[in-house]
Amino acid sequence: MRGIYALAAAAVALCVRASDVAVLGKGNFSEWVGAQELALVEFYAPWCGHCQALAPHYEAAATALKGEGVALAKVDCTVEDALCGENGVGGFPTLKVMRHGSASPYGGPRKTEGIIEYMQRQKLPAVLNVSATTIDDFKSKGRFVLLALAKEDDKESRDAIAKYGNEQRDSVIVGVSDDVLLASEVGVTMPGLVAFRKFDEPQVGYSASASLTYDAIDAFVAVESIPLIDEITPDNFAKYVQTGLPLGYYFVNPESSSRELEIRQLADTARAHRGKLNIVWIDGVKFANHAKALNLKGESWPAFAIQNMQTGFKYPLELGKNPTKEVADYVQRFVEGKVPASVKSAPIPASQPESVIEVVADEFDKYVFQDDKDVLVEFYAPWCGHCKRLAPTYSLLADMYARDSSASSKVQVVKMDATANDVPPSAGIQLEGFPTIVLKPAGKDSRTLVDYSGDRSLESLVDFIATSGTHKARVTVESESVTHDEL
Ligand SMILES: *[C@@H]1O[C@H](CO)[C@@H](O)[C@H](O)[C@H]1NC(C)=O
Ligand SMILES: *[C@@H]1O[C@H](CO)[C@@H](O)[C@H](O)[C@H]1NC(C)=O
């Protein structure tokens, strides 16, 4: 019984406690958000579990932020569906930061403290005014803060800084100063940049030769905001992708006693190639599958692999007795462009009994770059449903060209299992889904594969070969041979 009374009392307490979250509807939404300098609005549905989990945090954050001129509101989309539609709400909860009614996505956490901090940061100007007296306070604002040094009348640099501060306000704390003494203290000439960090060298500078540009600021931050060598995790992975630089993974055995020493030694390699490639370490035991995906055997640690984040190419290195030295040499050769990409290949088939040639990576160039033929290539995955449904049509297509006395010497139909084989660099494409169908037009000079974007019917494929191929070869589609599975 006591339990029930306690519950009832708690329920009453919840009911009487006034909420600091404003409830908005069609009739007052525009007026309310328009009047707020800074607000956070949650679009939710009462049945949504993530919304329910957020609710107490949202309430507490609203109360904490009330005194700071930041207002929190919510819209129940089961009641206000038109309003939610107008605001482009596609899932629940959707959170938006509103400045005088103009919205931007909320990119912060969903716990009380995180919401408070994020919104407090939104309140700061996009670019802080820093002087000799406020510099220490500025430095303490984060693990990585960026100070731009530019004269007040250097409009071009100032505009670039303002634009950068505005666009990156969620990710980087940016300050600006025109203090010449401060600039000389940190060792840069104006216009320039200095990053204050709580990792690696605490301070790094950059002096621009002319005005600062948005791209120069962006490039400086991309390089300097990343520690020399860090553990890669789901939280920081995106940061590495954003840099666009190749990423070297040092796979360690977490139990190994030499692990820490090796990581320290690798920092020298990372420093030597900073800005050209990033190096991280990762738990090889836990992420053995990732090692395999990078074409390592995935059996012994340490091991090392570089991934080109733009092309997806992989450069695996099994390590011996002197791992950090071996990595250093390998990275050096990699940046000099002397390491070929590793291309995984299934064994070469003993025979090709079908009209559709089953191509493996080791024979990709032989079949796809035949030059005297227009070659249609399907990249598939054995588990992909669309691929399975396409298979009979694709076989029939190959049969039709193989049987046609005129077309058989001009057109070849091939396929490749892209889970057992890497797409070789010579193909010059990255797969984005399965099946992917491309055509290599005949001729030595046509090295570019043409994407197929039509439906998966026999007629459309025949049309594609006839219009995109060099030979313009066409076969006739008999009505009885048409398969009606076009999805
Ligand atoms: C806005 O209107 C709704 C009804 O649609 C009402 O429940 C709510 O209290 C109003 N909110 C404010 C802040 O006036
Ligand atoms: C920044 O500081 C300068 C003086 O150093 C001052 O003139 C300017 O108004 C300040 N700007 C802001 C936004 O506080």
Short mmCIF file of C-alpha atoms in Angstrom, two decimals, residues 132-417:
data_model
loop_
_atom_site.label_atom_id
_atom_site.label_comp_id
_atom_site.label_asym_id
_atom_site.label_seq_id
_atom_site.Cartn_x
_atom_site.Cartn_y
_atom_site.Cartn_z
CA ALA A 132 44.78 40.60 -24.12
CA THR A 133 42.62 40.68 -20.98
CA THR A 134 40.13 38.03 -22.12
CA ILE A 135 42.56 35.68 -23.87
CA ASP A 136 42.94 33.31 -20.91
CA ASP A 137 39.20 32.99 -20.51
CA PHE A 138 38.89 32.37 -24.26
CA LYS A 139 41.53 29.62 -24.19
CA SER A 140 39.63 27.83 -21.45
CA LYS A 141 36.43 27.56 -23.49
CA GLY A 142 37.22 24.23 -25.11
CA ARG A 143 39.63 21.46 -26.06
CA PHE A 144 40.23 23.28 -29.30
CA VAL A 145 39.57 27.00 -29.81
CA LEU A 146 40.48 29.12 -32.80
CA LEU A 147 41.64 32.71 -32.63
CA ALA A 148 41.80 34.73 -35.81
CA LEU A 149 44.02 37.78 -35.86
CA ALA A 150 43.04 40.45 -38.35
CA LYS A 151 42.89 44.22 -38.44
CA GLU A 152 39.44 45.71 -38.08
CA ASP A 153 39.72 47.35 -41.51
CA ASP A 154 40.81 44.10 -43.19
CA LYS A 155 37.31 43.54 -44.48
CA GLU A 156 38.05 40.46 -46.54
CA SER A 157 39.63 38.57 -43.64
CA ARG A 158 36.98 39.75 -41.20
CA ASP A 159 34.18 38.61 -43.52
CA ALA A 160 35.78 35.20 -43.93
CA ILE A 161 36.11 34.84 -40.15
CA ALA A 162 32.49 35.91 -39.58
CA LYS A 163 31.23 33.45 -42.20
CA TYR A 164 33.32 30.63 -40.77
CA GLY A 165 32.19 31.40 -37.20
CA ASN A 166 28.55 31.39 -38.26
CA GLU A 167 28.67 28.20 -40.27
CA GLN A 168 30.79 26.23 -37.81
CA ARG A 169 29.24 27.54 -34.62
CA ASP A 170 28.30 24.03 -33.49
CA SER A 171 31.75 22.57 -33.99
CA VAL A 172 34.39 25.24 -33.37
CA ILE A 173 34.71 28.11 -30.89
CA VAL A 174 36.02 31.07 -32.88
CA GLY A 175 37.42 34.35 -31.62
CA VAL A 176 38.86 37.38 -33.34
CA SER A 177 41.32 40.03 -32.26
CA ASP A 178 43.19 42.91 -33.86
CA ASP A 179 45.74 43.14 -31.08
CA VAL A 180 49.23 43.34 -32.61
CA LEU A 181 50.91 42.48 -29.32
CA LEU A 182 48.78 39.39 -28.93
CA ALA A 183 49.69 38.34 -32.46
CA SER A 184 53.39 38.69 -31.81
CA GLU A 185 53.04 36.87 -28.50
CA VAL A 186 51.56 33.85 -30.25
CA GLY A 187 54.04 34.20 -33.07
CA VAL A 188 51.86 34.98 -36.09
CA THR A 189 51.68 37.97 -38.36
CA MET A 190 48.34 39.48 -39.27
CA PRO A 191 46.17 38.26 -40.80
CA GLY A 192 46.67 34.87 -39.21
CA LEU A 193 45.26 32.12 -37.07
CA VAL A 194 46.23 30.47 -33.84
CA ALA A 195 44.71 27.33 -32.38
CA PHE A 196 44.79 26.74 -28.63
CA ARG A 197 44.56 23.06 -27.79
CA LYS A 198 44.37 20.77 -24.81
CA PHE A 199 46.22 18.05 -26.77
CA ASP A 200 49.54 17.81 -28.62
CA GLU A 201 51.31 21.21 -28.91
CA PRO A 202 49.11 23.60 -26.92
CA GLN A 203 49.41 26.33 -29.52
CA VAL A 204 49.86 26.28 -33.29
CA GLY A 205 49.87 29.25 -35.61
CA TYR A 206 49.35 30.12 -39.25
CA SER A 207 50.21 33.38 -40.97
CA ALA A 208 48.33 34.07 -44.19
CA SER A 209 50.27 35.52 -47.10
CA ALA A 210 47.33 37.71 -48.13
CA SER A 211 43.78 37.91 -46.69
CA LEU A 212 42.31 35.02 -44.73
CA THR A 213 39.81 33.02 -46.72
CA TYR A 214 37.05 30.68 -45.58
CA ASP A 215 38.82 27.74 -47.20
CA ALA A 216 42.15 28.54 -45.57
CA ILE A 217 40.49 28.69 -42.14
CA ASP A 218 38.62 25.47 -42.84
CA ALA A 219 41.79 23.68 -43.97
CA PHE A 220 43.74 24.87 -40.92
CA VAL A 221 41.03 23.63 -38.54
CA ALA A 222 40.63 20.32 -40.38
CA VAL A 223 44.31 19.54 -39.80
CA GLU A 224 44.95 21.09 -36.40
CA SER A 225 41.77 20.10 -34.57
CA ILE A 226 42.69 16.43 -34.91
CA PRO A 227 45.11 14.96 -32.35
CA LEU A 228 48.29 13.44 -33.78
CA ILE A 229 47.22 9.99 -32.74
CA ASP A 230 43.98 9.12 -31.01
CA GLU A 231 41.78 6.11 -30.56
CA ILE A 232 39.12 6.04 -33.26
CA THR A 233 35.57 5.63 -31.97
CA PRO A 234 32.09 6.09 -33.39
CA ASP A 235 32.15 9.58 -31.82
CA ASN A 236 35.15 10.96 -33.67
CA PHE A 237 34.98 8.90 -36.87
CA ALA A 238 33.02 11.59 -38.76
CA LYS A 239 35.72 14.15 -38.01
CA TYR A 240 38.28 12.01 -39.81
CA VAL A 241 35.98 11.49 -42.76
CA GLN A 242 35.43 15.26 -42.99
CA THR A 243 39.14 15.90 -43.46
CA GLY A 244 39.03 13.84 -46.66
CA LEU A 245 42.57 12.63 -45.85
CA PRO A 246 43.64 8.98 -45.99
CA LEU A 247 43.30 7.29 -42.62
CA GLY A 248 45.89 4.89 -41.20
CA TYR A 249 44.54 2.41 -38.63
CA TYR A 250 46.94 0.83 -36.20
CA PHE A 251 45.13 -2.27 -34.91
CA VAL A 252 46.37 -3.22 -31.44
CA ASN A 253 45.82 -6.05 -29.05
CA PRO A 254 44.40 -4.21 -26.02
CA GLU A 255 46.22 -6.69 -23.73
CA SER A 256 49.64 -6.04 -25.28
CA SER A 257 52.17 -4.50 -22.90
CA SER A 258 54.00 -2.69 -25.72
CA ARG A 259 50.85 -1.04 -27.00
CA GLU A 260 51.33 2.36 -25.31
CA LEU A 261 54.94 2.64 -26.34
CA GLU A 262 54.09 1.80 -29.93
CA ILE A 263 51.34 4.41 -30.02
CA ARG A 264 53.77 7.02 -28.69
CA GLN A 265 56.31 6.06 -31.35
CA LEU A 266 53.67 6.31 -34.06
CA ALA A 267 53.01 9.92 -33.08
CA ASP A 268 56.32 10.80 -34.80
CA THR A 269 55.11 9.23 -38.02
CA ALA A 270 51.79 11.03 -37.66
CA ARG A 271 53.58 14.35 -37.09
CA ALA A 272 55.82 13.87 -40.12
CA HIS A 273 52.79 13.43 -42.39
CA ARG A 274 50.32 15.76 -40.71
CA GLY A 275 47.96 17.26 -43.26
CA LYS A 276 48.62 14.43 -45.71
CA LEU A 277 47.21 11.55 -43.73
CA ASN A 278 45.76 10.87 -40.26
CA ILE A 279 46.76 8.00 -38.01
CA VAL A 280 44.56 6.44 -35.34
CA TRP A 281 44.69 3.33 -33.20
CA ILE A 282 41.90 0.84 -32.74
CA ASP A 283 41.20 -2.30 -30.73
CA GLY A 284 41.97 -5.12 -33.18
CA VAL A 285 40.22 -7.80 -31.14
CA LYS A 286 36.96 -5.89 -30.93
CA PHE A 287 37.12 -4.60 -34.50
CA ALA A 288 38.60 -7.64 -36.27
CA ASN A 289 35.86 -7.41 -38.90
CA HIS A 290 36.89 -3.88 -39.72
CA ALA A 291 40.45 -5.14 -40.19
CA LYS A 292 39.17 -7.80 -42.58
CA ALA A 293 37.17 -5.21 -44.47
CA LEU A 294 40.48 -3.40 -45.00
CA ASN A 295 41.89 -6.63 -46.50
CA LEU A 296 43.96 -7.56 -43.44
CA LYS A 297 43.84 -11.18 -42.34
CA GLY A 298 42.34 -10.06 -39.05
CA GLU A 299 44.22 -12.67 -37.04
CA SER A 300 47.31 -11.14 -35.48
CA TRP A 301 47.99 -7.76 -33.89
CA PRO A 302 49.41 -5.25 -34.30
CA ALA A 303 48.49 -4.77 -37.93
CA PHE A 304 48.14 -1.63 -40.00
CA ALA A 305 45.99 -0.48 -42.89
CA ILE A 306 45.47 2.79 -44.70
CA GLN A 307 42.12 3.65 -46.24
CA ASN A 308 41.69 6.36 -48.83
CA MET A 309 38.55 8.06 -47.50
CA GLN A 310 37.66 9.48 -50.91
CA THR A 311 38.09 6.47 -53.17
CA GLY A 312 37.67 3.72 -50.58
CA PHE A 313 40.93 2.05 -51.68
CA LYS A 314 42.69 -0.06 -49.06
CA TYR A 315 46.36 -0.47 -48.27
CA PRO A 316 46.83 -3.25 -45.68
CA LEU A 317 50.15 -4.12 -44.02
CA GLU A 318 50.70 -7.20 -41.86
CA LEU A 319 53.39 -6.35 -39.31
CA GLY A 320 56.50 -8.19 -38.17
CA LYS A 321 59.01 -7.73 -35.37
CA ASN A 322 59.50 -3.99 -35.72
CA PRO A 323 55.95 -2.73 -36.14
CA THR A 324 56.31 1.02 -35.70
CA LYS A 325 59.35 1.19 -37.98
CA GLU A 326 57.52 -0.91 -40.58
CA VAL A 327 54.53 1.45 -40.38
CA ALA A 328 56.78 4.51 -40.71
CA ASP A 329 58.40 3.12 -43.86
CA TYR A 330 55.07 2.06 -45.31
CA VAL A 331 53.45 5.44 -44.71
CA GLN A 332 56.44 7.16 -46.31
CA ARG A 333 56.07 5.03 -49.42
CA PHE A 334 52.31 5.55 -49.38
CA VAL A 335 52.52 9.35 -49.42
CA GLU A 336 55.06 9.09 -52.23
CA GLY A 337 52.41 7.21 -54.19
CA LYS A 338 54.47 4.03 -54.28
CA VAL A 339 52.02 1.64 -52.62
CA PRO A 340 49.46 0.03 -54.94
CA ALA A 341 45.94 -0.40 -53.59
CA SER A 342 45.07 -3.88 -52.41
CA VAL A 343 42.37 -5.42 -54.53
CA LYS A 344 40.58 -8.41 -53.04
CA SER A 345 39.71 -11.04 -55.62
CA ALA A 346 37.76 -14.28 -55.60
CA PRO A 347 39.62 -17.18 -57.30
CA ILE A 348 39.49 -17.13 -61.10
CA PRO A 349 36.63 -19.45 -62.15
CA ALA A 350 37.76 -22.66 -63.86
CA SER A 351 35.17 -22.20 -66.60
CA GLN A 352 32.47 -19.77 -67.76
CA PRO A 353 29.50 -21.98 -68.57
CA GLU A 354 26.94 -19.17 -68.86
CA SER A 355 26.50 -16.38 -71.37
CA VAL A 356 26.96 -13.96 -68.46
CA ILE A 357 30.66 -13.92 -67.65
CA GLU A 358 31.36 -14.13 -63.91
CA VAL A 359 34.17 -11.62 -63.52
CA VAL A 360 36.55 -11.58 -60.52
CA ALA A 361 38.76 -8.61 -59.62
CA ASP A 362 41.89 -10.30 -61.01
CA GLU A 363 40.22 -10.60 -64.42
CA PHE A 364 38.32 -7.31 -64.32
CA ASP A 365 40.54 -5.50 -66.83
CA LYS A 366 40.66 -8.53 -69.13
CA TYR A 367 36.88 -8.67 -69.51
CA VAL A 368 35.71 -5.11 -68.90
CA PHE A 369 38.39 -3.34 -70.91
CA GLN A 370 38.13 -5.56 -73.99
CA ASP A 371 38.03 -2.44 -76.17
CA ASP A 372 36.53 -4.24 -79.19
CA LYS A 373 33.25 -4.77 -77.32
CA ASP A 374 30.66 -2.74 -75.45
CA VAL A 375 30.71 -4.40 -72.04
CA LEU A 376 27.74 -4.29 -69.68
CA VAL A 377 28.76 -4.87 -66.05
CA GLU A 378 26.52 -5.66 -63.12
CA PHE A 379 27.99 -5.34 -59.61
CA TYR A 380 25.89 -7.43 -57.28
CA ALA A 381 25.80 -8.81 -53.75
CA PRO A 382 24.59 -12.37 -53.10
CA TRP A 383 22.28 -11.16 -50.32
CA CYS A 384 20.66 -8.37 -52.34
CA GLY A 385 17.02 -9.02 -53.19
CA HIS A 386 16.90 -6.63 -56.15
CA CYS A 387 19.91 -8.46 -57.62
CA LYS A 388 18.22 -11.84 -57.24
CA ARG A 389 15.11 -10.57 -58.94
CA LEU A 390 17.17 -9.10 -61.77
CA ALA A 391 19.16 -12.32 -62.32
CA PRO A 392 16.76 -14.10 -64.78
CA THR A 393 16.39 -10.92 -66.89
CA TYR A 394 20.13 -10.39 -66.87
CA SER A 395 20.82 -13.98 -67.96
CA LEU A 396 18.27 -13.71 -70.71
CA LEU A 397 19.85 -10.46 -71.87
CA ALA A 398 23.27 -12.15 -72.05
CA ASP A 399 21.80 -15.12 -73.95
CA MET A 400 20.18 -12.82 -76.49
CA TYR A 401 23.47 -11.08 -77.34
CA ALA A 402 25.41 -14.36 -77.31
CA ARG A 403 22.98 -15.97 -79.78
CA ASP A 404 22.78 -13.00 -82.12
CA SER A 405 25.31 -13.56 -84.92
CA SER A 406 25.92 -9.86 -85.41
CA ALA A 407 25.74 -8.61 -81.83
CA SER A 408 27.76 -11.39 -80.22
CA SER A 409 31.07 -9.94 -81.42
CA LYS A 410 30.11 -6.45 -80.28
CA VAL A 411 28.54 -6.81 -76.86
CA GLN A 412 29.58 -8.70 -73.76
CA VAL A 413 27.45 -9.04 -70.62
CA VAL A 414 29.33 -9.62 -67.36
CA LYS A 415 28.70 -9.49 -63.63
CA MET A 416 30.85 -9.29 -60.53
CA ASP A 417 30.15 -10.29 -56.93
#
